[in-house]
Amino acid sequence: MANLPYITAAGGITRAIENIKTAATPDKVSGDFVKGGLKVKGGSGDQVNSYLKKIGLADSTGTPTDLYNRVRNPSTSGAAIAQCLKIGYKPLFDRHEYAHTLNDDDLKGRIVSETGQAHDSNPVKMTFASFKALRAFADFEDVL
């Protein structure tokens, strides 16, 4: 069963992506940077730090990746986020090349199939909300 990334409050993803575009690029993406530079406070900040690594914006040491820099560039941001979706949610895209186009019921169904969780479980709900929060920034028309 796949372990798809999620955070408990998907609004933290929205705030992080919006602020990545305007904050200076850090040497390391850390809990302190997420809470201070990206303005994602509390426990959500800790979760976002890990989430950014899982979707390819920072490596395992916290160093921002080239993908991180592409998110900061307005002309490549949407395509870079689309790439983040494909990295973080690879099992969904392996099953359905256009997973980003699935309607809500089909997307939830795919998440249930991949995780083995019950359709009404918190992990399914939070994965669904996290996917949708990230997808809101994605542009699949010009994927890098």
Short mmCIF file of N, CA and C in Angstrom, two decimals:
data_model
loop_
_atom_site.label_atom_id
_atom_site.label_comp_id
_atom_site.label_asym_id
_atom_site.label_seq_id
_atom_site.Cartn_x
_atom_site.Cartn_y
_atom_site.Cartn_z
N MET A 1 0.83 -1.18 0.00
CA MET A 1 0.00 0.00 0.00
C MET A 1 0.88 1.25 0.00
N ALA A 2 0.45 2.22 -0.74
CA ALA A 2 1.20 3.47 -0.87
C ALA A 2 0.99 4.35 0.35
N ASN A 3 2.01 5.12 0.65
CA ASN A 3 1.96 6.11 1.72
C ASN A 3 1.97 7.48 1.06
N LEU A 4 0.79 8.00 0.74
CA LEU A 4 0.69 9.28 0.04
C LEU A 4 0.84 10.43 1.03
N PRO A 5 1.49 11.52 0.62
CA PRO A 5 1.73 12.63 1.55
C PRO A 5 0.48 13.45 1.85
N TYR A 6 0.41 13.90 3.09
CA TYR A 6 -0.67 14.80 3.48
C TYR A 6 -0.26 15.56 4.74
N ILE A 7 -0.98 16.64 4.98
CA ILE A 7 -0.87 17.33 6.26
C ILE A 7 -2.29 17.44 6.80
N THR A 8 -2.41 17.69 8.10
CA THR A 8 -3.74 17.68 8.73
C THR A 8 -4.55 18.92 8.40
N ALA A 9 -3.93 20.02 8.06
CA ALA A 9 -4.63 21.25 7.69
C ALA A 9 -4.10 21.71 6.34
N ALA A 10 -4.83 21.38 5.28
CA ALA A 10 -4.36 21.63 3.91
C ALA A 10 -4.12 23.11 3.62
N GLY A 11 -4.70 23.99 4.41
CA GLY A 11 -4.44 25.41 4.23
C GLY A 11 -2.97 25.76 4.41
N GLY A 12 -2.25 24.94 5.16
CA GLY A 12 -0.81 25.14 5.32
C GLY A 12 -0.06 24.97 4.00
N ILE A 13 -0.56 24.10 3.14
CA ILE A 13 0.05 23.92 1.82
C ILE A 13 -0.14 25.19 0.99
N THR A 14 -1.35 25.69 1.01
CA THR A 14 -1.66 26.92 0.27
C THR A 14 -0.77 28.06 0.74
N ARG A 15 -0.68 28.25 2.03
CA ARG A 15 0.14 29.33 2.58
C ARG A 15 1.61 29.14 2.21
N ALA A 16 2.10 27.92 2.31
CA ALA A 16 3.51 27.65 2.00
C ALA A 16 3.83 27.95 0.54
N ILE A 17 3.00 27.48 -0.37
CA ILE A 17 3.26 27.70 -1.80
C ILE A 17 3.19 29.19 -2.12
N GLU A 18 2.19 29.87 -1.61
CA GLU A 18 2.09 31.31 -1.85
C GLU A 18 3.32 32.05 -1.35
N ASN A 19 3.83 31.66 -0.19
CA ASN A 19 4.97 32.35 0.40
C ASN A 19 6.31 31.91 -0.17
N ILE A 20 6.39 30.70 -0.71
CA ILE A 20 7.62 30.28 -1.40
C ILE A 20 7.89 31.25 -2.55
N LYS A 21 6.84 31.69 -3.19
CA LYS A 21 6.97 32.57 -4.35
C LYS A 21 7.55 33.94 -3.99
N THR A 22 7.40 34.36 -2.74
CA THR A 22 7.84 35.70 -2.36
C THR A 22 9.00 35.72 -1.37
N ALA A 23 9.17 34.67 -0.59
CA ALA A 23 10.25 34.64 0.40
C ALA A 23 11.58 34.35 -0.28
N ALA A 24 12.65 34.85 0.31
CA ALA A 24 13.98 34.54 -0.20
C ALA A 24 14.23 33.04 -0.08
N THR A 25 14.99 32.48 -1.01
CA THR A 25 15.31 31.06 -0.97
C THR A 25 16.26 30.80 0.20
N PRO A 26 15.90 29.89 1.09
CA PRO A 26 16.76 29.61 2.24
C PRO A 26 17.90 28.66 1.87
N ASP A 27 18.91 28.61 2.73
CA ASP A 27 19.95 27.59 2.57
C ASP A 27 19.37 26.21 2.83
N LYS A 28 18.47 26.16 3.82
CA LYS A 28 17.81 24.91 4.20
C LYS A 28 16.33 25.18 4.43
N VAL A 29 15.50 24.27 3.97
CA VAL A 29 14.08 24.31 4.31
C VAL A 29 13.98 23.57 5.64
N SER A 30 13.71 24.32 6.68
CA SER A 30 13.66 23.77 8.03
C SER A 30 12.35 24.17 8.69
N GLY A 31 12.10 23.61 9.85
CA GLY A 31 10.92 23.99 10.60
C GLY A 31 10.90 25.48 10.90
N ASP A 32 12.06 26.03 11.25
CA ASP A 32 12.13 27.47 11.54
C ASP A 32 11.80 28.30 10.29
N PHE A 33 12.31 27.89 9.14
CA PHE A 33 12.03 28.62 7.91
C PHE A 33 10.54 28.53 7.55
N VAL A 34 9.98 27.33 7.65
CA VAL A 34 8.57 27.16 7.31
C VAL A 34 7.70 28.02 8.22
N LYS A 35 8.02 28.03 9.51
CA LYS A 35 7.20 28.80 10.46
C LYS A 35 7.44 30.30 10.34
N GLY A 36 8.68 30.70 10.08
CA GLY A 36 8.99 32.13 9.97
C GLY A 36 8.88 32.67 8.57
N GLY A 37 9.65 32.11 7.66
CA GLY A 37 9.69 32.60 6.28
C GLY A 37 8.43 32.32 5.48
N LEU A 38 7.84 31.12 5.70
CA LEU A 38 6.65 30.76 4.95
C LEU A 38 5.36 31.02 5.74
N LYS A 39 5.54 31.41 7.00
CA LYS A 39 4.41 31.81 7.86
C LYS A 39 3.37 30.72 8.07
N VAL A 40 3.85 29.47 8.19
CA VAL A 40 2.97 28.36 8.52
C VAL A 40 3.27 28.00 9.97
N LYS A 41 2.41 28.40 10.85
CA LYS A 41 2.67 28.31 12.29
C LYS A 41 2.27 26.96 12.88
N GLY A 42 2.74 26.72 14.09
CA GLY A 42 2.34 25.58 14.89
C GLY A 42 2.73 24.24 14.30
N GLY A 43 1.93 23.23 14.64
CA GLY A 43 2.19 21.87 14.17
C GLY A 43 2.13 21.74 12.66
N SER A 44 1.31 22.57 12.04
CA SER A 44 1.23 22.53 10.57
C SER A 44 2.58 22.86 9.94
N GLY A 45 3.33 23.76 10.57
CA GLY A 45 4.65 24.11 10.06
C GLY A 45 5.59 22.91 10.02
N ASP A 46 5.54 22.10 11.06
CA ASP A 46 6.37 20.89 11.09
C ASP A 46 5.95 19.92 10.00
N GLN A 47 4.65 19.78 9.79
CA GLN A 47 4.15 18.88 8.76
C GLN A 47 4.49 19.39 7.36
N VAL A 48 4.40 20.69 7.16
CA VAL A 48 4.71 21.26 5.85
C VAL A 48 6.18 21.05 5.52
N ASN A 49 7.05 21.16 6.50
CA ASN A 49 8.47 20.93 6.28
C ASN A 49 8.69 19.54 5.68
N SER A 50 8.09 18.54 6.26
CA SER A 50 8.21 17.18 5.75
C SER A 50 7.52 17.03 4.39
N TYR A 51 6.36 17.65 4.23
CA TYR A 51 5.59 17.57 2.99
C TYR A 51 6.40 18.13 1.82
N LEU A 52 7.08 19.26 2.02
CA LEU A 52 7.87 19.86 0.95
C LEU A 52 8.96 18.93 0.46
N LYS A 53 9.51 18.12 1.35
CA LYS A 53 10.51 17.12 0.95
C LYS A 53 9.86 16.02 0.14
N LYS A 54 8.69 15.58 0.56
CA LYS A 54 8.00 14.47 -0.12
C LYS A 54 7.55 14.83 -1.52
N ILE A 55 7.31 16.11 -1.78
CA ILE A 55 6.86 16.51 -3.12
C ILE A 55 8.00 17.06 -3.98
N GLY A 56 9.23 16.96 -3.47
CA GLY A 56 10.40 17.29 -4.29
C GLY A 56 10.89 18.72 -4.23
N LEU A 57 10.40 19.53 -3.29
CA LEU A 57 10.87 20.92 -3.22
C LEU A 57 12.13 21.07 -2.37
N ALA A 58 12.43 20.07 -1.57
CA ALA A 58 13.67 20.05 -0.79
C ALA A 58 14.17 18.62 -0.78
N ASP A 59 15.49 18.47 -0.72
CA ASP A 59 16.03 17.11 -0.64
C ASP A 59 15.97 16.63 0.82
N SER A 60 16.47 15.44 1.07
CA SER A 60 16.37 14.85 2.40
C SER A 60 17.10 15.66 3.48
N THR A 61 18.07 16.48 3.07
CA THR A 61 18.79 17.32 4.03
C THR A 61 18.13 18.68 4.23
N GLY A 62 17.09 18.95 3.43
CA GLY A 62 16.41 20.23 3.52
C GLY A 62 16.88 21.26 2.51
N THR A 63 17.85 20.91 1.70
CA THR A 63 18.35 21.84 0.69
C THR A 63 17.30 22.03 -0.40
N PRO A 64 16.94 23.28 -0.71
CA PRO A 64 15.95 23.51 -1.77
C PRO A 64 16.44 22.94 -3.11
N THR A 65 15.55 22.34 -3.85
CA THR A 65 15.89 21.75 -5.13
C THR A 65 15.69 22.76 -6.26
N ASP A 66 16.08 22.37 -7.45
CA ASP A 66 15.83 23.19 -8.62
C ASP A 66 14.32 23.41 -8.80
N LEU A 67 13.55 22.39 -8.47
CA LEU A 67 12.09 22.50 -8.55
C LEU A 67 11.58 23.62 -7.64
N TYR A 68 12.19 23.78 -6.48
CA TYR A 68 11.84 24.87 -5.56
C TYR A 68 12.03 26.21 -6.25
N ASN A 69 13.16 26.36 -6.92
CA ASN A 69 13.45 27.61 -7.62
C ASN A 69 12.48 27.85 -8.78
N ARG A 70 12.04 26.80 -9.44
CA ARG A 70 11.07 26.94 -10.52
C ARG A 70 9.70 27.35 -9.99
N VAL A 71 9.37 26.93 -8.76
CA VAL A 71 8.11 27.36 -8.16
C VAL A 71 8.15 28.87 -7.90
N ARG A 72 9.30 29.40 -7.58
CA ARG A 72 9.45 30.83 -7.29
C ARG A 72 9.32 31.70 -8.54
N ASN A 73 9.58 31.12 -9.70
CA ASN A 73 9.55 31.87 -10.96
C ASN A 73 8.12 31.86 -11.51
N PRO A 74 7.49 33.03 -11.65
CA PRO A 74 6.09 33.06 -12.13
C PRO A 74 5.87 32.36 -13.47
N SER A 75 6.87 32.35 -14.34
CA SER A 75 6.67 31.74 -15.65
C SER A 75 6.77 30.21 -15.62
N THR A 76 7.33 29.63 -14.57
CA THR A 76 7.47 28.17 -14.49
C THR A 76 6.76 27.58 -13.27
N SER A 77 6.17 28.41 -12.45
CA SER A 77 5.59 27.96 -11.19
C SER A 77 4.53 26.88 -11.36
N GLY A 78 3.56 27.11 -12.22
CA GLY A 78 2.48 26.15 -12.39
C GLY A 78 2.95 24.78 -12.86
N ALA A 79 3.86 24.79 -13.82
CA ALA A 79 4.40 23.53 -14.33
C ALA A 79 5.24 22.83 -13.25
N ALA A 80 5.96 23.61 -12.46
CA ALA A 80 6.76 23.03 -11.38
C ALA A 80 5.87 22.37 -10.34
N ILE A 81 4.76 23.01 -10.00
CA ILE A 81 3.83 22.42 -9.03
C ILE A 81 3.20 21.16 -9.62
N ALA A 82 2.91 21.16 -10.91
CA ALA A 82 2.40 19.94 -11.55
C ALA A 82 3.41 18.81 -11.38
N GLN A 83 4.69 19.13 -11.53
CA GLN A 83 5.74 18.13 -11.34
C GLN A 83 5.76 17.66 -9.88
N CYS A 84 5.55 18.57 -8.94
CA CYS A 84 5.49 18.20 -7.52
C CYS A 84 4.36 17.20 -7.27
N LEU A 85 3.22 17.43 -7.89
CA LEU A 85 2.10 16.49 -7.75
C LEU A 85 2.49 15.12 -8.26
N LYS A 86 3.17 15.09 -9.40
CA LYS A 86 3.57 13.81 -9.98
C LYS A 86 4.61 13.09 -9.13
N ILE A 87 5.44 13.85 -8.43
CA ILE A 87 6.44 13.24 -7.54
C ILE A 87 5.77 12.72 -6.27
N GLY A 88 5.04 13.58 -5.60
CA GLY A 88 4.47 13.22 -4.31
C GLY A 88 3.35 12.19 -4.39
N TYR A 89 2.63 12.22 -5.48
CA TYR A 89 1.48 11.34 -5.63
C TYR A 89 1.69 10.37 -6.80
N LYS A 90 2.93 9.95 -6.96
CA LYS A 90 3.32 9.08 -8.07
C LYS A 90 2.41 7.85 -8.22
N PRO A 91 2.06 7.16 -7.12
CA PRO A 91 1.20 5.99 -7.30
C PRO A 91 -0.15 6.33 -7.94
N LEU A 92 -0.70 7.50 -7.65
CA LEU A 92 -1.96 7.89 -8.29
C LEU A 92 -1.76 8.13 -9.77
N PHE A 93 -0.65 8.76 -10.15
CA PHE A 93 -0.37 9.03 -11.56
C PHE A 93 0.05 7.76 -12.30
N ASP A 94 0.63 6.80 -11.58
CA ASP A 94 0.96 5.52 -12.22
C ASP A 94 -0.31 4.78 -12.62
N ARG A 95 -1.34 4.89 -11.80
CA ARG A 95 -2.62 4.22 -12.09
C ARG A 95 -3.45 4.99 -13.11
N HIS A 96 -3.33 6.30 -13.10
CA HIS A 96 -4.12 7.15 -14.01
C HIS A 96 -3.26 8.34 -14.40
N GLU A 97 -2.78 8.34 -15.63
CA GLU A 97 -1.86 9.36 -16.09
C GLU A 97 -2.39 10.79 -15.88
N TYR A 98 -3.68 10.93 -15.90
CA TYR A 98 -4.31 12.24 -15.73
C TYR A 98 -5.05 12.33 -14.39
N ALA A 99 -4.40 11.86 -13.33
CA ALA A 99 -5.01 11.86 -12.00
C ALA A 99 -5.47 13.25 -11.59
N HIS A 100 -4.80 14.25 -12.07
CA HIS A 100 -5.16 15.63 -11.72
C HIS A 100 -6.52 16.05 -12.30
N THR A 101 -7.05 15.28 -13.24
CA THR A 101 -8.33 15.62 -13.85
C THR A 101 -9.50 14.84 -13.24
N LEU A 102 -9.21 13.94 -12.33
CA LEU A 102 -10.27 13.11 -11.74
C LEU A 102 -11.26 13.97 -10.96
N ASN A 103 -12.53 13.61 -11.01
CA ASN A 103 -13.51 14.29 -10.18
C ASN A 103 -13.30 13.85 -8.72
N ASP A 104 -13.94 14.51 -7.81
CA ASP A 104 -13.70 14.27 -6.39
C ASP A 104 -13.94 12.81 -5.99
N ASP A 105 -15.04 12.22 -6.44
CA ASP A 105 -15.33 10.83 -6.07
C ASP A 105 -14.29 9.86 -6.61
N ASP A 106 -13.89 10.05 -7.85
CA ASP A 106 -12.88 9.17 -8.44
C ASP A 106 -11.52 9.35 -7.77
N LEU A 107 -11.17 10.60 -7.44
CA LEU A 107 -9.90 10.86 -6.75
C LEU A 107 -9.89 10.19 -5.38
N LYS A 108 -10.97 10.34 -4.63
CA LYS A 108 -11.05 9.68 -3.32
C LYS A 108 -10.95 8.17 -3.49
N GLY A 109 -11.62 7.63 -4.49
CA GLY A 109 -11.55 6.19 -4.74
C GLY A 109 -10.14 5.72 -5.02
N ARG A 110 -9.40 6.49 -5.79
CA ARG A 110 -8.00 6.12 -6.08
C ARG A 110 -7.15 6.18 -4.81
N ILE A 111 -7.41 7.18 -3.98
CA ILE A 111 -6.66 7.30 -2.72
C ILE A 111 -6.97 6.11 -1.82
N VAL A 112 -8.23 5.72 -1.74
CA VAL A 112 -8.62 4.55 -0.95
C VAL A 112 -7.90 3.31 -1.47
N SER A 113 -7.90 3.12 -2.80
CA SER A 113 -7.24 1.96 -3.40
C SER A 113 -5.75 1.93 -3.10
N GLU A 114 -5.11 3.09 -3.19
CA GLU A 114 -3.66 3.15 -2.99
C GLU A 114 -3.24 2.99 -1.53
N THR A 115 -4.02 3.56 -0.62
CA THR A 115 -3.63 3.55 0.79
C THR A 115 -4.16 2.35 1.56
N GLY A 116 -5.25 1.75 1.07
CA GLY A 116 -5.86 0.65 1.80
C GLY A 116 -6.69 1.13 3.00
N GLN A 117 -6.83 2.43 3.14
CA GLN A 117 -7.60 3.01 4.23
C GLN A 117 -9.10 3.01 3.89
N ALA A 118 -9.93 3.12 4.90
CA ALA A 118 -11.37 3.23 4.70
C ALA A 118 -11.68 4.56 4.02
N HIS A 119 -12.73 4.60 3.21
CA HIS A 119 -13.06 5.81 2.45
C HIS A 119 -13.37 7.01 3.34
N ASP A 120 -13.79 6.75 4.58
CA ASP A 120 -14.12 7.86 5.48
C ASP A 120 -13.05 8.08 6.55
N SER A 121 -11.87 7.49 6.36
CA SER A 121 -10.79 7.64 7.35
C SER A 121 -10.15 9.02 7.25
N ASN A 122 -9.56 9.46 8.34
CA ASN A 122 -8.87 10.76 8.33
C ASN A 122 -7.72 10.81 7.33
N PRO A 123 -6.88 9.76 7.23
CA PRO A 123 -5.81 9.83 6.23
C PRO A 123 -6.33 10.03 4.80
N VAL A 124 -7.43 9.41 4.45
CA VAL A 124 -7.99 9.59 3.11
C VAL A 124 -8.48 11.02 2.95
N LYS A 125 -9.20 11.52 3.93
CA LYS A 125 -9.71 12.89 3.86
C LYS A 125 -8.58 13.91 3.77
N MET A 126 -7.53 13.71 4.56
CA MET A 126 -6.42 14.67 4.56
C MET A 126 -5.57 14.56 3.30
N THR A 127 -5.40 13.35 2.78
CA THR A 127 -4.66 13.18 1.52
C THR A 127 -5.42 13.85 0.39
N PHE A 128 -6.72 13.65 0.35
CA PHE A 128 -7.58 14.27 -0.66
C PHE A 128 -7.47 15.80 -0.60
N ALA A 129 -7.58 16.35 0.60
CA ALA A 129 -7.51 17.81 0.77
C ALA A 129 -6.13 18.34 0.41
N SER A 130 -5.09 17.61 0.76
CA SER A 130 -3.72 18.04 0.44
C SER A 130 -3.47 18.01 -1.06
N PHE A 131 -3.92 16.96 -1.73
CA PHE A 131 -3.78 16.86 -3.18
C PHE A 131 -4.48 18.04 -3.86
N LYS A 132 -5.70 18.32 -3.43
CA LYS A 132 -6.47 19.40 -4.05
C LYS A 132 -5.83 20.77 -3.77
N ALA A 133 -5.29 20.96 -2.58
CA ALA A 133 -4.64 22.25 -2.27
C ALA A 133 -3.44 22.47 -3.18
N LEU A 134 -2.64 21.43 -3.39
CA LEU A 134 -1.47 21.55 -4.26
C LEU A 134 -1.91 21.69 -5.72
N ARG A 135 -2.90 20.91 -6.11
CA ARG A 135 -3.38 20.95 -7.50
C ARG A 135 -3.88 22.34 -7.89
N ALA A 136 -4.37 23.10 -6.95
CA ALA A 136 -4.88 24.44 -7.24
C ALA A 136 -3.80 25.35 -7.83
N PHE A 137 -2.54 25.04 -7.59
CA PHE A 137 -1.42 25.85 -8.10
C PHE A 137 -0.81 25.26 -9.38
N ALA A 138 -1.24 24.07 -9.78
CA ALA A 138 -0.59 23.34 -10.87
C ALA A 138 -1.11 23.76 -12.24
N ASP A 139 -0.20 23.72 -13.19
CA ASP A 139 -0.53 23.96 -14.60
C ASP A 139 0.05 22.81 -15.40
N PHE A 140 -0.81 21.92 -15.84
CA PHE A 140 -0.36 20.73 -16.56
C PHE A 140 -0.23 20.99 -18.07
N GLU A 141 -0.54 22.18 -18.51
CA GLU A 141 -0.43 22.50 -19.93
C GLU A 141 1.02 22.53 -20.41
N ASP A 142 1.92 22.89 -19.52
CA ASP A 142 3.33 23.05 -19.91
C ASP A 142 4.23 22.40 -18.87
N VAL A 143 3.95 21.13 -18.56
CA VAL A 143 4.73 20.42 -17.54
C VAL A 143 6.16 20.30 -18.00
N LEU A 144 7.06 20.60 -17.07
CA LEU A 144 8.51 20.57 -17.37
C LEU A 144 9.02 19.17 -17.56
#
